[in-house]
Short mmCIF file of C-alpha atoms in Angstrom, two decimals:
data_model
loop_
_atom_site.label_atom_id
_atom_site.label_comp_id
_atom_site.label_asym_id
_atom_site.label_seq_id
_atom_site.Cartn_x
_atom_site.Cartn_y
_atom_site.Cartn_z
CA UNK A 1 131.00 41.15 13.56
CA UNK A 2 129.63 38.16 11.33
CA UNK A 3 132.91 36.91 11.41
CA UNK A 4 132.77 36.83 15.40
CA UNK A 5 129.23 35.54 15.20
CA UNK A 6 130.35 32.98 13.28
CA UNK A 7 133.04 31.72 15.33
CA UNK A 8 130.71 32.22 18.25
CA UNK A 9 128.30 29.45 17.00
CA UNK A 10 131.61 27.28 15.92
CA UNK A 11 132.25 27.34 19.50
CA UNK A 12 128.85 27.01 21.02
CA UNK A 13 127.56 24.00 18.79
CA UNK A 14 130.21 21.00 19.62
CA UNK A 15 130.11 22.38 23.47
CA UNK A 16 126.31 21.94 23.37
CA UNK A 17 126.86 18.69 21.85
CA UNK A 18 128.92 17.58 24.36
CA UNK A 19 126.93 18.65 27.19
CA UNK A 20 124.03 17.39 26.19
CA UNK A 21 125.48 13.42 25.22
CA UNK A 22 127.44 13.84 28.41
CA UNK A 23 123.71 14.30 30.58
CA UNK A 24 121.94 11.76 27.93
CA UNK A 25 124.91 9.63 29.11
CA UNK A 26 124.25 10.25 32.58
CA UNK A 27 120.37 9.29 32.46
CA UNK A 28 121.47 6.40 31.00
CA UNK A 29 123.14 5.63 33.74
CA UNK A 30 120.42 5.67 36.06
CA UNK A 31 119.32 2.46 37.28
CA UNK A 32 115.89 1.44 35.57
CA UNK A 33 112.46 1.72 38.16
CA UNK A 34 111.54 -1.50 39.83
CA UNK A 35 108.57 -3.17 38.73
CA UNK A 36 107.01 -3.59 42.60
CA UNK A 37 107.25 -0.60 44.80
CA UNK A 38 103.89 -0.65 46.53
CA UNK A 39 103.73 -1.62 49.96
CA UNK A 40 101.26 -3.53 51.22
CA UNK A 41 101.46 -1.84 54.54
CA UNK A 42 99.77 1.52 52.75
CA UNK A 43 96.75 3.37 53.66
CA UNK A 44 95.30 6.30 52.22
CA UNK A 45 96.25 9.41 54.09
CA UNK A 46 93.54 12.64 54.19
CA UNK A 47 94.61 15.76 52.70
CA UNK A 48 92.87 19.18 51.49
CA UNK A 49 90.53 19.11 48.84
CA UNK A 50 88.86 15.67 50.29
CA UNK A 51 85.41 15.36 51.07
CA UNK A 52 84.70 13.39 54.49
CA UNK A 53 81.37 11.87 55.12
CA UNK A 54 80.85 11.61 58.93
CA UNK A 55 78.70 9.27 60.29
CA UNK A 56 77.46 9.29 64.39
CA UNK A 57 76.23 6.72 65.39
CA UNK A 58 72.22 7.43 66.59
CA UNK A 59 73.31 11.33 66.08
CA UNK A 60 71.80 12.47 62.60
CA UNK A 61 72.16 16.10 63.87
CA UNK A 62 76.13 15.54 63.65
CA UNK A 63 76.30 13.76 61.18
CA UNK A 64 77.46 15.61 57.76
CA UNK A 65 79.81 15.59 54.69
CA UNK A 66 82.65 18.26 54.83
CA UNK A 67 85.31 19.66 52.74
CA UNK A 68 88.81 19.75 54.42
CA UNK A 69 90.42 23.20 53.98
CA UNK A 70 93.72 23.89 52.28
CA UNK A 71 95.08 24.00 55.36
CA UNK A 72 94.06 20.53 56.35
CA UNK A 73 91.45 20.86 58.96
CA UNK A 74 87.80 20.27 59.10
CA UNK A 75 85.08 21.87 60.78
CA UNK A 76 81.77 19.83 62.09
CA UNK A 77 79.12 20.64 64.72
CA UNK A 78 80.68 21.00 68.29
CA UNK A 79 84.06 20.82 66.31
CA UNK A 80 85.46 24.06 65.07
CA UNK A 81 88.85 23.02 63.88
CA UNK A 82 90.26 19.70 64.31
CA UNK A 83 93.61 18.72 62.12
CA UNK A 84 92.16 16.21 59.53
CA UNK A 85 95.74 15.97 56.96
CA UNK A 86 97.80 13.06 57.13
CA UNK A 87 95.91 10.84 58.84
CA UNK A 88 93.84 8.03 57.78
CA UNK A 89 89.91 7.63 57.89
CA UNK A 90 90.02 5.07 61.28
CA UNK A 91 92.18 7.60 62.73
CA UNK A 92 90.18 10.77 62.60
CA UNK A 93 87.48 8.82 63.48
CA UNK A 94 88.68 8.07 66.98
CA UNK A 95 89.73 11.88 66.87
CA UNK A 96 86.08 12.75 66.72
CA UNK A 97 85.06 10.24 69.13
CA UNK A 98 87.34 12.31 71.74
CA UNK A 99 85.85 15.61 70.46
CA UNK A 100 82.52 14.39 70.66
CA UNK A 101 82.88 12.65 73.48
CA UNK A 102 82.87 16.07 75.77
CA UNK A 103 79.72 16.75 74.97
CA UNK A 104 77.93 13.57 74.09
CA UNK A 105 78.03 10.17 75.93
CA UNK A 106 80.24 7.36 74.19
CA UNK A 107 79.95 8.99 70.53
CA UNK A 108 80.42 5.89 67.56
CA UNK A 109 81.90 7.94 64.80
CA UNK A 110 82.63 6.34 60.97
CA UNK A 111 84.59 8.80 58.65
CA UNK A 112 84.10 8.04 54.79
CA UNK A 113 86.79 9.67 52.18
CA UNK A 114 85.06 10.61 49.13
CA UNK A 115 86.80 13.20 46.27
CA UNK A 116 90.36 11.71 46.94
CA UNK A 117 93.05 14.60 46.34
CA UNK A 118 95.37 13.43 49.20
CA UNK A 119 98.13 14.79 51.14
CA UNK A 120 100.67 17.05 49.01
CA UNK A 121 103.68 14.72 49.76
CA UNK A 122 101.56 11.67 48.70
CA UNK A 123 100.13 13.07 44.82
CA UNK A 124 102.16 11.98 41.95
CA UNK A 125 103.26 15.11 39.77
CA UNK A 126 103.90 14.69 36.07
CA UNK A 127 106.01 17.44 34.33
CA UNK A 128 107.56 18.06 31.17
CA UNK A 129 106.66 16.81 27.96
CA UNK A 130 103.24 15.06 29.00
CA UNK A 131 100.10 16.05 26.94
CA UNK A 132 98.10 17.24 30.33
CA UNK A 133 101.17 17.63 32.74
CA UNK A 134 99.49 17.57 36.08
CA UNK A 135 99.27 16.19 39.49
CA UNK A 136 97.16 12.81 40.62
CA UNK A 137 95.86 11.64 43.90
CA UNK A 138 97.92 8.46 44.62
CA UNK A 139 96.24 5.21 44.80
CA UNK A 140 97.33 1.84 45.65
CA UNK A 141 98.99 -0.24 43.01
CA UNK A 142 99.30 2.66 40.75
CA UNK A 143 101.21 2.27 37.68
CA UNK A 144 103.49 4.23 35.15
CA UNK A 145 100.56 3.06 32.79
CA UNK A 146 97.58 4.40 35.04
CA UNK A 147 99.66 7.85 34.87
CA UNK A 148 100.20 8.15 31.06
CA UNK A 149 96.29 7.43 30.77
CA UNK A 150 95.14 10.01 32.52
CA UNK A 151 98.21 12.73 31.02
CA UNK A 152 96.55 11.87 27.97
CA UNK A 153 100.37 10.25 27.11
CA UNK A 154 103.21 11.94 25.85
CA UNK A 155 103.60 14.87 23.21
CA UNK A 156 105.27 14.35 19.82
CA UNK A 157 108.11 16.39 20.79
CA UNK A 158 109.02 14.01 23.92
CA UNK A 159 111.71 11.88 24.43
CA UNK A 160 109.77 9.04 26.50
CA UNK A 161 112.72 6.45 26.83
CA UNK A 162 114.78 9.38 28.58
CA UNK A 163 112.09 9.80 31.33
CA UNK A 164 112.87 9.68 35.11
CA UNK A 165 111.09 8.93 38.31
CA UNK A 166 112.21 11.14 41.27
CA UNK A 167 111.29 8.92 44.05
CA UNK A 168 110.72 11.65 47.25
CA UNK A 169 110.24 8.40 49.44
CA UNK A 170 113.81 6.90 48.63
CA UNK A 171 115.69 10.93 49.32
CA UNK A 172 115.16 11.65 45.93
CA UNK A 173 116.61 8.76 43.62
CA UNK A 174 115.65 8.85 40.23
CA UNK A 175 114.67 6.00 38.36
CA UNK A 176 115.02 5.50 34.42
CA UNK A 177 111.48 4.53 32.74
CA UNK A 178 110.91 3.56 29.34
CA UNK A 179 107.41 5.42 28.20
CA UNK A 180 107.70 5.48 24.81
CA UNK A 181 107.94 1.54 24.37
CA UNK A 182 105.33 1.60 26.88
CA UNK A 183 102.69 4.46 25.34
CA UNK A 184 103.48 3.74 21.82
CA UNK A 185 104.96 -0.09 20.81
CA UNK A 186 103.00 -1.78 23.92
CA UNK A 187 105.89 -2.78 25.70
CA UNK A 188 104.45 -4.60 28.85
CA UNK A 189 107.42 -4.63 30.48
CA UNK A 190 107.99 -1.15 30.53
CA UNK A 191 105.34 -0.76 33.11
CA UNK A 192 106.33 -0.09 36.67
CA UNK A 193 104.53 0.74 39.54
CA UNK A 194 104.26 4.02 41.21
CA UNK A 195 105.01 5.35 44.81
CA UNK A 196 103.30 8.00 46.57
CA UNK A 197 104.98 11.22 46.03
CA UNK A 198 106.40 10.43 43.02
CA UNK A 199 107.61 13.20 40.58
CA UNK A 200 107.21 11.96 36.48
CA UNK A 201 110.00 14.01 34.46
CA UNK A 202 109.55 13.91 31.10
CA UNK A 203 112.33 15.44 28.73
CA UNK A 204 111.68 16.60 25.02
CA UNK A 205 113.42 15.20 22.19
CA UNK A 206 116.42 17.61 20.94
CA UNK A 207 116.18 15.73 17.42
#
């Protein structure tokens, strides 16, 4: 039996080996994450967990601060539920306007965001070998920097340099990024910007 054992591990450790240069290899390969990826076209989208402050115009009475609901509606006097997620504050705005405007005459609504969570498919996730893995509201011009700040950076286990983006926008490309010149020599130019629904990977060192 320790003879079998033996051979068992004989087998097992240049396989391992093997696989794992062969997917170091393949991240390698990955092309490395632009330095611009915002668009200037962006605006932040509502999702659950945001706070909206309406405003109505010469109507105090209707005017109040509300929570949307997980499922991404909000609920306001003579409103009961009216879809709030994905769109943008001008937008709902004019979607109260038509609410309101069935029961009051030509109804001047404002809409303020205020506790920015965001849509699901907009927040950037960070997994893996972060200090604080978790996910962030996306905001404009965001950075691979911004990120790493508020993780608290990387562990002493991780392998930064071997970190990917997975860019949901782009069908799921992933990007190579280079954290641990960034987080720990203060490498500049390993700083890219982010993209809404990005997904931070970050793989621990085997050695």
């Amino acid at each position: 039996m320790f003879r079998s054992t033996i051979r068992s591990i004989k087998y097992w450790l240049p396989v391992s080996l093997a696989g794992l240069l062969l997917a170091t290899g393949c991240a390698g390969n990955r092309p490395a994450a632009p330095a611009a990826a915002a668009s200037a076209e962006y605006s932040y989208k509502i999702g659950p967990g945001d706070n909206l402050n309406i405003v109505v115009w010469r109507n105090p009475e209707l005017s109040m601060t509300v929570p949307v609901r997980p499922d991404g509606k909000i609920s306001s006097p003579l409103i009961d539920d009216l879809n709030a997620m994905g769109k943008d504050s001008t937008a709902l705005a004019r979607d109260i306007e038509k609410e309101l405007g069935k029961y009051i005459r030509d109804p001047v609504v404002t809409v303020i965001v205020t506790g920015f969570v965001g849509p699901y498919s907009e927040q950037i996730r960070v997994i893996g070998a972060a200090t604080k893995p978790q996910i962030l509201a996306y905001k404009q011009k965001m950075t691979l920097l911004d990120v790493m700040i508020a993780v608290g950076g990387i562990t002493d286990f991780a392998d930064g340099n071997s970190a990917t983006i997975l860019r949901t926008s782009e069908n799921n490309v992933q990007y190579s990024v280079r954290i641990k010149d960034l987080v720990k020599r203060g490498d500049v130019s390993a700083n890219v910007e982010m993209k809404p629904g990005d997904v931070l990977i970050i793989p621990q060192s085997w050695f």
